[in-house]
Coordinates of C-alpha atoms in Angstrom, one line a residue:
Chain A
X1 CA -0.3 0.3 0.0
X2 CA 1.5 3.3 -1.3
X3 CA 0.4 6.1 1.0
X4 CA 0.4 9.7 0.2
X5 CA -0.3 12.4 2.6
X6 CA -1.7 15.4 0.5
X7 CA -1.0 17.9 2.9
X8 CA 2.3 17.6 3.0
X9 CA 3.1 17.0 -1.1
X10 CA 0.9 18.8 -2.3
X11 CA -2.0 18.2 -5.1
X12 CA -0.1 18.7 -8.3
X13 CA 2.6 16.1 -7.2
X14 CA 0.0 13.9 -5.7
X15 CA -2.0 13.6 -9.4
X16 CA 1.4 13.5 -11.2
X17 CA 2.8 10.6 -9.0
X18 CA -0.8 8.4 -10.2
X19 CA -0.9 9.5 -13.4
X20 CA 2.6 8.3 -13.7
X21 CA 1.5 4.4 -12.8
X22 CA 1.6 2.6 -15.8
X23 CA -1.1 -0.1 -17.1
X24 CA 1.1 -2.6 -16.2
X25 CA 2.3 -0.9 -12.8
X26 CA 2.7 -3.1 -9.5
X27 CA 2.2 -0.6 -7.2
X28 CA -1.8 -1.1 -6.9
X29 CA -3.0 0.1 -3.9
X30 CA -2.5 3.8 -2.9
X31 CA -4.1 5.6 0.0
X32 CA -4.3 9.3 -0.1
X33 CA -4.2 11.1 3.4
X34 CA -5.7 14.5 4.5
X35 CA -7.7 15.6 1.8
X36 CA -9.7 18.1 3.8
X37 CA -12.3 18.8 0.8
X38 CA -9.4 19.5 -1.7
X39 CA -10.4 20.1 -5.0
X40 CA -9.6 17.6 -8.1
X41 CA -8.0 14.8 -6.2
X42 CA -7.5 11.5 -8.3
X43 CA -8.5 13.2 -11.2
X44 CA -7.8 11.7 -15.1
X45 CA -6.4 8.3 -13.6
X46 CA -6.0 6.0 -16.5
X47 CA -4.6 2.8 -14.9
X48 CA -6.1 -0.4 -12.9
X49 CA -5.2 0.9 -9.8
X50 CA -7.0 1.6 -6.3
X51 CA -6.8 4.6 -4.8
X52 CA -8.2 5.1 -1.2
X53 CA -9.4 8.6 0.1
X54 CA -9.3 8.8 3.6
X55 CA -11.6 11.8 4.3
X56 CA -14.4 14.2 2.6
X57 CA -13.3 15.9 -0.8
X58 CA -14.1 18.5 -2.8
X59 CA -14.8 19.4 -6.4
X60 CA -14.2 17.0 -9.3
X61 CA -12.8 14.2 -7.7
X62 CA -12.3 11.1 -9.6
X63 CA -13.1 13.4 -12.7
X64 CA -12.5 11.7 -16.1
X65 CA -11.5 8.7 -14.3
X66 CA -10.6 5.5 -17.1
X67 CA -9.7 1.8 -15.4
X68 CA -9.5 2.9 -12.2
X69 CA -11.1 2.3 -9.0
X70 CA -11.5 5.5 -6.4
X71 CA -13.2 5.0 -2.9
X72 CA -13.7 7.6 -1.1
X73 CA -14.3 7.5 2.7
X74 CA -16.3 10.6 3.2
X75 CA -18.8 12.8 1.4
X76 CA -17.5 14.3 -2.0
X77 CA -18.2 17.9 -3.2
X78 CA -19.9 19.0 -6.5
X79 CA -18.6 17.2 -9.6
X80 CA -17.4 13.8 -8.5
X81 CA -16.7 11.4 -10.9
X82 CA -17.5 13.9 -13.9
X83 CA -16.9 12.6 -17.6
X84 CA -15.8 9.3 -16.1
X85 CA -14.8 6.9 -19.0
X86 CA -14.2 3.4 -17.2
X87 CA -13.6 2.1 -14.0
X88 CA -15.4 2.5 -10.5
X89 CA -16.0 5.3 -7.9
X90 CA -17.5 4.3 -4.5
X91 CA -18.4 7.3 -2.2
X92 CA -19.2 5.9 1.3
X93 CA -20.7 9.6 2.5
X94 CA -23.0 11.7 0.6
X95 CA -22.2 13.3 -2.8
X96 CA -22.7 16.9 -3.7
X97 CA -24.1 18.3 -7.3
X98 CA -23.7 16.9 -10.7
X99 CA -22.5 13.7 -9.5
X100 CA -21.5 11.3 -12.2
X101 CA -22.1 14.1 -15.2
X102 CA -21.7 13.6 -18.4
X103 CA -20.1 10.1 -17.7
X104 CA -19.2 7.7 -20.7
X105 CA -18.9 5.0 -18.9
X106 CA -17.7 3.0 -15.6
X107 CA -19.6 2.4 -12.2
X108 CA -20.3 4.9 -9.8
X109 CA -21.7 3.9 -6.2
X110 CA -22.9 6.8 -4.2
X111 CA -23.7 4.8 -0.5
X112 CA -25.1 7.8 1.2
X113 CA -27.8 10.6 -0.7
X114 CA -27.0 12.6 -3.8
X115 CA -27.6 16.3 -4.3
X116 CA -29.2 18.0 -7.1
X117 CA -28.7 17.2 -10.8
X118 CA -27.2 13.4 -10.5
X119 CA -26.1 11.8 -13.6
X120 CA -26.9 14.9 -15.7
X121 CA -26.5 14.3 -19.3
X122 CA -25.1 11.0 -18.6
X123 CA -23.8 9.3 -21.5
X124 CA -23.3 5.7 -20.5
X125 CA -22.0 5.9 -17.1
X126 CA -23.9 3.9 -14.6
X127 CA -24.9 5.2 -11.3
X128 CA -25.9 3.5 -7.8
X129 CA -27.3 5.6 -5.4
X130 CA -28.5 4.2 -1.8
X131 CA -30.3 7.1 -0.7
X132 CA -32.1 9.7 -2.6
X133 CA -31.3 12.2 -5.2
X134 CA -31.9 15.9 -5.6
X135 CA -33.6 17.5 -8.1
X136 CA -32.9 17.7 -12.0
X137 CA -31.6 14.5 -11.6
X138 CA -30.5 13.0 -15.2
X139 CA -31.4 16.2 -16.7
X140 CA -30.7 15.3 -20.7
X141 CA -29.3 11.9 -19.9
X142 CA -28.6 10.0 -23.0
X143 CA -27.7 6.4 -21.9
X144 CA -26.5 4.8 -19.3
X145 CA -28.6 3.8 -16.5
X146 CA -29.2 5.8 -12.9
X147 CA -30.3 3.5 -10.1
X148 CA -32.2 5.1 -6.6
X149 CA -32.3 2.9 -3.9
X150 CA -34.5 6.3 -2.1
X151 CA -36.4 8.8 -3.5
X152 CA -35.7 11.5 -6.4
X153 CA -36.4 15.1 -6.1
X154 CA -38.5 17.5 -8.7
X155 CA -37.9 17.2 -12.3
X156 CA -36.6 13.8 -12.4
X157 CA -35.1 13.0 -16.1
X158 CA -36.1 16.4 -17.4
X159 CA -35.7 16.1 -21.6
X160 CA -33.8 12.9 -21.2
X161 CA -33.2 10.6 -24.3
X162 CA -32.4 6.5 -24.0
X163 CA -30.9 6.8 -20.3
X164 CA -33.0 4.3 -17.3
X165 CA -33.8 5.9 -14.5
X166 CA -34.9 3.1 -11.8
X167 CA -36.1 4.4 -8.7
X168 CA -37.2 2.7 -5.6
X169 CA -39.1 5.1 -3.5
X170 CA -41.0 8.6 -4.6
X171 CA -40.4 10.5 -7.4
X172 CA -41.5 14.4 -6.3
X173 CA -41.7 15.1 -10.3
X174 CA -41.0 13.7 -13.5
X175 CA -39.1 16.5 -16.0
X176 CA -40.3 17.3 -19.4
X177 CA -40.8 14.3 -21.6
X178 CA -39.6 11.5 -18.6
X179 CA -42.3 8.9 -18.1
X180 CA -43.2 6.1 -16.2
X181 CA -42.0 3.0 -18.4
X182 CA -42.7 -1.1 -18.1
X183 CA -40.3 -3.2 -16.1
X184 CA -39.6 -6.1 -18.2
X185 CA -37.3 -9.2 -17.6
X186 CA -34.2 -7.6 -19.4
X187 CA -34.4 -4.6 -16.7
X188 CA -34.7 -6.7 -13.9
X189 CA -31.4 -8.7 -15.0
X190 CA -29.8 -5.0 -15.8
X191 CA -30.7 -3.7 -12.2
X192 CA -29.6 -7.0 -10.5
X193 CA -26.0 -7.3 -12.0
X194 CA -25.8 -3.4 -11.2
X195 CA -27.0 -3.9 -7.6
X196 CA -24.8 -7.0 -7.2
X197 CA -21.8 -4.5 -8.6
X198 CA -22.6 -2.0 -6.2
X199 CA -22.6 -4.1 -3.1
X200 CA -26.4 -3.0 -2.4
X201 CA -28.8 -5.3 -1.0
X202 CA -32.1 -4.7 -2.5
X203 CA -35.1 -6.7 -4.4
X204 CA -35.3 -5.2 -8.5
X205 CA -38.4 -6.0 -8.5
X206 CA -39.0 -2.7 -6.4
X207 CA -37.9 -0.4 -8.3
X208 CA -40.2 1.7 -10.8
X209 CA -38.8 2.1 -14.4
X210 CA -38.8 5.8 -16.1
X211 CA -37.3 7.0 -19.6
X212 CA -37.9 9.2 -22.3
X213 CA -41.2 9.5 -23.9
X214 CA -39.3 10.4 -27.0
X215 CA -41.9 13.4 -28.3
X216 CA -38.9 16.0 -28.0
X217 CA -36.4 14.2 -29.7
X218 CA -37.3 16.3 -32.8
X219 CA -37.7 19.8 -32.3
X220 CA -41.4 20.2 -33.2
X221 CA -43.0 23.7 -33.0
X222 CA -46.4 22.2 -31.6
X223 CA -44.1 20.8 -28.4
X224 CA -42.3 24.9 -28.2
X225 CA -43.8 25.3 -25.0
X226 CA -42.2 21.7 -23.6
X227 CA -38.7 22.8 -24.4
Chain B
X1 CA -18.3 32.6 -7.5
X2 CA -17.9 34.3 -4.0
X3 CA -17.1 32.5 -0.9
X4 CA -19.3 32.3 2.3
X5 CA -18.8 31.2 5.8
X6 CA -21.0 31.4 9.1
X7 CA -20.5 30.2 12.6
X8 CA -22.9 30.0 15.2
X9 CA -22.4 29.0 18.4
X10 CA -24.2 27.1 20.9
X11 CA -21.5 26.5 23.4
X12 CA -19.9 29.8 24.5
X13 CA -16.9 28.3 25.7
X14 CA -15.8 28.8 22.4
X15 CA -17.1 32.5 21.9
X16 CA -13.5 33.8 22.6
X17 CA -12.2 31.8 19.6
X18 CA -14.9 32.7 17.4
X19 CA -13.3 35.6 15.5
X20 CA -9.6 32.8 14.7
X21 CA -12.1 30.4 13.7
X22 CA -14.5 32.3 11.2
X23 CA -10.8 34.2 10.0
X24 CA -9.5 30.7 9.1
X25 CA -12.8 29.6 7.3
X26 CA -12.4 32.9 5.0
X27 CA -9.2 32.9 4.4
X28 CA -9.9 29.1 3.0
X29 CA -12.5 30.6 0.4
X30 CA -9.9 33.3 -0.8
X31 CA -10.0 31.5 -4.1
X32 CA -13.7 31.6 -4.4
X33 CA -13.4 35.7 -3.9
X34 CA -10.6 37.3 -3.9
X35 CA -11.5 41.0 -4.6
X36 CA -12.8 41.8 -0.9
X37 CA -13.6 40.5 1.9
X38 CA -15.7 41.1 5.1
X39 CA -17.4 39.5 8.5
X40 CA -20.0 40.4 10.4
X41 CA -19.5 39.7 14.6
X42 CA -22.0 39.7 17.1
X43 CA -19.8 40.5 19.9
X44 CA -21.6 41.8 23.1
X45 CA -23.8 44.7 24.2
X46 CA -24.0 47.6 26.6
X47 CA -27.5 48.0 27.8
X48 CA -28.9 51.4 26.7
X49 CA -26.3 51.7 24.1
X50 CA -26.2 50.7 20.0
X51 CA -22.8 50.4 18.0
X52 CA -22.3 51.9 14.8
X53 CA -19.7 50.8 12.6
X54 CA -18.3 53.7 10.2
X55 CA -15.7 53.6 7.6
X56 CA -13.3 56.5 6.1
X57 CA -10.5 56.2 3.8
X58 CA -8.6 58.9 5.8
X59 CA -9.5 57.4 9.5
X60 CA -6.7 60.1 10.8
X61 CA -8.7 62.9 9.5
X62 CA -12.2 61.6 9.6
X63 CA -12.3 60.1 12.8
X64 CA -10.3 62.9 14.5
X65 CA -12.2 64.4 17.3
X66 CA -15.3 62.8 16.0
X67 CA -16.7 61.1 19.0
X68 CA -16.9 64.9 20.6
X69 CA -18.2 66.4 17.8
X70 CA -21.2 63.7 17.7
X71 CA -21.6 64.1 21.8
X72 CA -23.0 67.6 20.9
X73 CA -25.4 66.5 18.0
X74 CA -26.9 63.5 19.8
X75 CA -26.6 64.5 23.8
X76 CA -25.3 61.7 25.7
X77 CA -21.8 60.2 25.8
X78 CA -20.4 58.7 22.1
X79 CA -17.5 56.4 23.0
X80 CA -15.3 55.7 20.0
X81 CA -12.9 52.4 19.0
X82 CA -10.9 53.2 15.8
X83 CA -9.5 50.1 14.3
X84 CA -7.5 50.7 10.9
X85 CA -10.1 52.4 8.1
X86 CA -13.2 51.4 10.7
X87 CA -14.6 52.5 14.1
X88 CA -17.2 51.6 16.4
X89 CA -19.5 54.0 17.6
X90 CA -21.0 53.3 20.8
X91 CA -23.8 55.8 21.0
X92 CA -27.1 56.2 23.3
X93 CA -29.7 53.8 22.1
X94 CA -32.2 55.5 19.9
X95 CA -30.0 58.1 18.7
X96 CA -28.6 56.2 14.9
X97 CA -31.0 57.9 12.8
X98 CA -29.4 61.6 14.4
X99 CA -26.0 60.3 13.9
X100 CA -26.5 58.7 10.5
X101 CA -27.7 62.5 9.7
X102 CA -24.6 64.3 11.7
X103 CA -22.3 62.3 10.0
X104 CA -23.9 62.8 6.4
X105 CA -23.6 66.7 7.1
X106 CA -20.6 66.9 8.3
X107 CA -19.2 65.6 4.7
X108 CA -16.3 64.1 5.9
X109 CA -16.0 60.9 3.8
X110 CA -17.4 58.6 6.1
X111 CA -19.7 55.9 5.6
X112 CA -21.6 53.5 7.6
X113 CA -20.7 49.8 7.8
X114 CA -23.6 48.7 10.3
X115 CA -25.8 49.3 13.0
X116 CA -26.8 47.2 15.9
X117 CA -27.1 46.5 19.9
X118 CA -24.1 44.1 19.0
X119 CA -23.3 43.8 15.4
X120 CA -20.0 45.2 14.1
X121 CA -19.1 44.4 10.4
X122 CA -15.6 45.2 9.1
X123 CA -15.1 45.1 5.3
X124 CA -12.4 46.0 3.0
X125 CA -10.8 45.5 -0.9
X126 CA -8.3 43.4 -0.7
X127 CA -7.5 39.6 -0.3
X128 CA -9.4 37.9 2.7
X129 CA -5.9 37.1 4.7
X130 CA -5.0 40.9 4.3
X131 CA -8.2 42.2 5.6
X132 CA -8.6 39.8 8.5
X133 CA -5.4 41.0 9.4
X134 CA -6.0 44.8 9.1
X135 CA -8.9 44.1 11.6
X136 CA -7.0 41.9 13.5
X137 CA -10.3 39.4 13.5
X138 CA -8.7 36.4 14.4
X139 CA -8.8 38.1 17.7
X140 CA -12.4 39.0 18.2
X141 CA -15.1 37.1 20.3
X142 CA -18.9 36.4 19.7
X143 CA -21.5 34.3 19.7
X144 CA -22.3 34.1 16.2
X145 CA -20.7 35.8 12.9
X146 CA -21.1 35.6 9.3
X147 CA -18.0 36.2 6.6
X148 CA -17.9 36.5 2.7
X149 CA -15.0 36.8 0.2
X150 CA -16.0 38.4 -2.9
X151 CA -16.0 38.1 -6.8
X152 CA -17.8 40.8 -8.0
X153 CA -20.3 40.0 -10.4
X154 CA -23.0 42.7 -10.3
X155 CA -21.4 46.2 -8.6
X156 CA -17.9 47.2 -8.4
X157 CA -15.6 46.5 -6.3
X158 CA -15.6 49.1 -3.3
X159 CA -15.5 48.9 0.2
X160 CA -19.4 49.4 0.1
X161 CA -19.9 46.9 -2.2
X162 CA -18.3 44.2 0.0
X163 CA -20.5 42.1 1.9
X164 CA -21.8 41.9 4.4
X165 CA -24.9 44.0 4.3
X166 CA -26.5 45.8 7.0
X167 CA -29.9 47.1 6.7
X168 CA -32.2 47.2 9.6
X169 CA -30.9 46.9 13.2
X170 CA -28.4 44.0 14.2
X171 CA -29.4 42.4 10.7
X172 CA -26.7 41.3 8.3
X173 CA -26.7 39.2 5.4
X174 CA -24.2 38.0 2.6
X175 CA -24.8 36.1 -0.6
X176 CA -23.5 34.0 -3.3
X177 CA -25.1 34.4 -6.9
X178 CA -26.3 37.3 -8.3
X179 CA -30.0 38.5 -8.5
X180 CA -31.9 39.5 -11.9
X181 CA -34.6 42.0 -10.3
X182 CA -32.7 44.0 -8.0
X183 CA -32.7 46.9 -10.1
X184 CA -36.8 47.2 -10.0
X185 CA -36.8 45.7 -6.6
X186 CA -34.5 48.5 -5.4
X187 CA -37.2 51.2 -6.4
X188 CA -39.8 49.6 -5.0
X189 CA -38.3 49.2 -1.6
X190 CA -37.1 52.8 -1.8
X191 CA -40.1 54.3 -2.2
X192 CA -41.2 52.3 1.1
X193 CA -38.3 54.2 2.3
X194 CA -36.1 51.7 2.7
X195 CA -32.6 53.3 3.2
X196 CA -30.3 51.5 0.1
X197 CA -27.1 53.1 -0.3
X198 CA -25.4 51.2 -3.6
X199 CA -26.0 49.2 -6.7
X200 CA -24.8 46.4 -5.6
X201 CA -27.9 43.4 -5.9
X202 CA -27.3 41.9 -2.5
X203 CA -27.7 44.8 -0.4
X204 CA -31.3 44.6 -2.4
X205 CA -31.6 41.4 -0.9
X206 CA -30.5 42.6 2.3
X207 CA -32.7 45.7 2.5
X208 CA -35.9 43.3 1.0
X209 CA -35.3 41.0 4.4
X210 CA -35.4 44.8 6.1
X211 CA -38.8 45.9 4.7
X212 CA -40.1 42.3 5.1
X213 CA -39.4 42.6 8.9
X214 CA -40.4 45.9 9.7
X215 CA -44.3 45.2 7.9
X216 CA -44.2 42.2 11.0
X217 CA -42.6 39.5 9.5
X218 CA -40.3 37.3 11.3
X219 CA -37.1 36.7 10.0
X220 CA -38.0 33.2 8.9
X221 CA -41.5 34.4 7.3
X222 CA -39.2 37.1 5.6
X223 CA -36.6 34.6 4.5
X224 CA -39.5 32.3 3.0
X225 CA -41.4 35.4 1.1
X226 CA -37.9 35.9 -0.7
X227 CA -37.9 33.3 -2.5
X228 CA -41.5 34.3 -4.0
X229 CA -40.2 37.9 -5.0
X230 CA -36.4 37.9 -5.5
X231 CA -35.1 36.2 -9.4
X232 CA -31.9 35.1 -9.6
X233 CA -29.5 32.7 -8.3
X234 CA -29.0 32.8 -4.4
X235 CA -27.4 31.4 -1.4
X236 CA -27.9 33.5 1.7
X237 CA -26.2 33.4 4.9
X238 CA -28.2 36.0 7.3
X239 CA -27.1 37.1 11.4
X240 CA -29.9 38.8 13.6
X241 CA -29.1 39.4 16.8
X242 CA -29.7 36.3 18.1
X243 CA -30.3 34.2 15.2
X244 CA -28.4 32.5 11.9
X245 CA -30.0 31.8 9.1
X246 CA -29.7 29.8 5.4
X247 CA -31.7 30.2 2.4
X248 CA -31.5 28.9 -1.0
X249 CA -33.1 29.5 -4.2
X250 CA -35.7 26.6 -5.9
X251 CA -33.0 25.8 -8.7
X252 CA -29.9 26.1 -5.8
X253 CA -27.0 25.9 -8.6
X254 CA -24.9 27.8 -5.8
X255 CA -22.8 25.6 -3.7
X256 CA -23.8 25.0 0.2
X257 CA -22.7 22.8 2.9
X258 CA -23.4 23.0 6.4
X259 CA -22.3 21.1 9.6
X260 CA -23.8 20.9 13.0
X261 CA -22.4 19.4 16.3
X262 CA -23.3 20.0 20.6
X263 CA -21.5 23.4 20.0
X264 CA -21.9 25.0 17.0
X265 CA -23.7 25.2 13.4
X266 CA -21.0 26.4 10.8
X267 CA -21.9 26.9 7.1
X268 CA -19.3 26.7 4.1
X269 CA -19.2 27.4 0.5
X270 CA -17.4 24.4 0.1
X271 CA -16.7 21.5 2.8
X272 CA -12.9 22.9 2.4
X273 CA -13.7 25.8 5.0
X274 CA -15.2 23.7 7.7
X275 CA -12.0 21.4 8.2
X276 CA -10.5 23.1 10.9
X277 CA -13.2 23.0 13.1
X278 CA -13.6 21.5 16.0
X279 CA -15.0 18.1 16.3
X280 CA -15.9 18.4 12.6
X281 CA -14.9 14.7 12.0
X282 CA -18.5 13.7 14.3
X283 CA -20.3 16.8 13.3
X284 CA -24.0 15.9 11.0
X285 CA -23.0 17.7 7.8
X286 CA -25.1 18.1 4.8
X287 CA -26.3 20.4 1.6
X288 CA -29.1 22.5 2.7
X289 CA -32.2 21.6 0.6
X290 CA -33.0 24.2 -2.5
X291 CA -36.2 26.7 -1.4
X292 CA -35.9 25.8 2.6
X293 CA -35.5 28.2 5.1
X294 CA -32.4 27.1 8.5
X295 CA -32.6 29.2 11.2
X296 CA -30.8 28.8 14.5
X297 CA -31.6 31.2 17.1
X298 CA -30.4 31.6 20.7
X299 CA -33.8 32.1 22.0
X300 CA -35.9 29.4 20.1
X301 CA -35.4 25.7 19.0
X302 CA -34.3 25.2 15.4
X303 CA -36.8 25.4 12.7
X304 CA -37.1 24.3 9.0
X305 CA -39.4 25.2 6.7
X306 CA -39.9 23.6 3.3
X307 CA -41.2 26.4 0.5
X308 CA -43.2 24.6 -2.1
X309 CA -41.1 25.7 -5.5

């Protein structure tokens, strides 16, 4: 286990050290201590390493991740795992706004609650939230899965495209062009697999699926008021 | 961007350290707002006396003999404590209007920063660490306080444009965001007789709350009605003589994080601002909900009201 004290070596040096790890590195386990809410921790990783952050993080932790697994033992600030391409990010606490925004791939697991705009503009990422999510989540989501074991806030899935949204609890309101959908066997399978990967014990049958009604896919002047 | 911090102490044993804790929180927020900084602190009162914080770019010229000159006008003892470009006047209760008028008449370049029984406001242009050092903020004690680091968007970078804003006795407000209907609201409030000094949007937010409270609303009710009447983005942290409140607009895109322990309630634009507080590891940390008013008071039990968006 390699231990990096962020307070003593600084952000730039820490990220440089992690970026220097090749795909074939033997140093696969890293621990970052004293994060103290700093921004851009473990950003832009591109190696199959496992980084554990011991404490809460600021903006954009694990942004643009490829291949790596990042565990945050605390709460995460805005934009965590933003634009993730692959790999896995696990937040043991709560996540602030924009968690997993614009993600193309990989898995983001939030063990606590996520704030507003979780999975905004998601493009293939899978997000599993054990608690609740805030308003405007999955806004303009294009593909991927958002799984919420708790409740969702206002305007879920506003203007979303092909993303699948699964919510076990209440949805305060649905956004424009988002509707309740049928849970077919293939959706139960997807959900079962994601919950398993996230290590969360929940019955897929208890979830409701939401997705795009596809009325706003192409501009139609009759829908102008809904855009 | 702008950075906001706030600290409301429940445990009086921390009061001597309030200035030190708030200063450290303020300096951490420098990269959210490096152009000016300010702090409002509630630090004790004397019965029958009111405080007025004043500012001058030429403190030596403006403050020399000012106490004696004011005594003649207000007809009672006036004490003055000079701190760099600011001075705290302690005047007989009920003479703030008279004092303000006298200061304006003297044409001495003095600006009023705050008035109230226990409130003092210190704010200047410059980096937060320099502003904090200028006023020795870390040595101050008090029961609660709020602070702000500014990145100007809606008005000039001047002392008067810095936060916090005080628009009513012992009331102050700091803001992260921008109000889009502040011009029309300013005209309306001025017509209603509310004193507004600057072209800054935040001062309008503060004045709006003062106006509502003058009309009989509690601070909680005034904050709730601000959700209907203020347009734009805002996270507000407000202080009153014995209380501390937080509200975010319904879109809530401006960041906010809160922490509560048995000893204090703290607010920061980012978690970073809170990391040095005692016992933060075990604090309840959460993000305030949009369109929800949070308020703590030394007199009442905490209240939370959700406003339908």
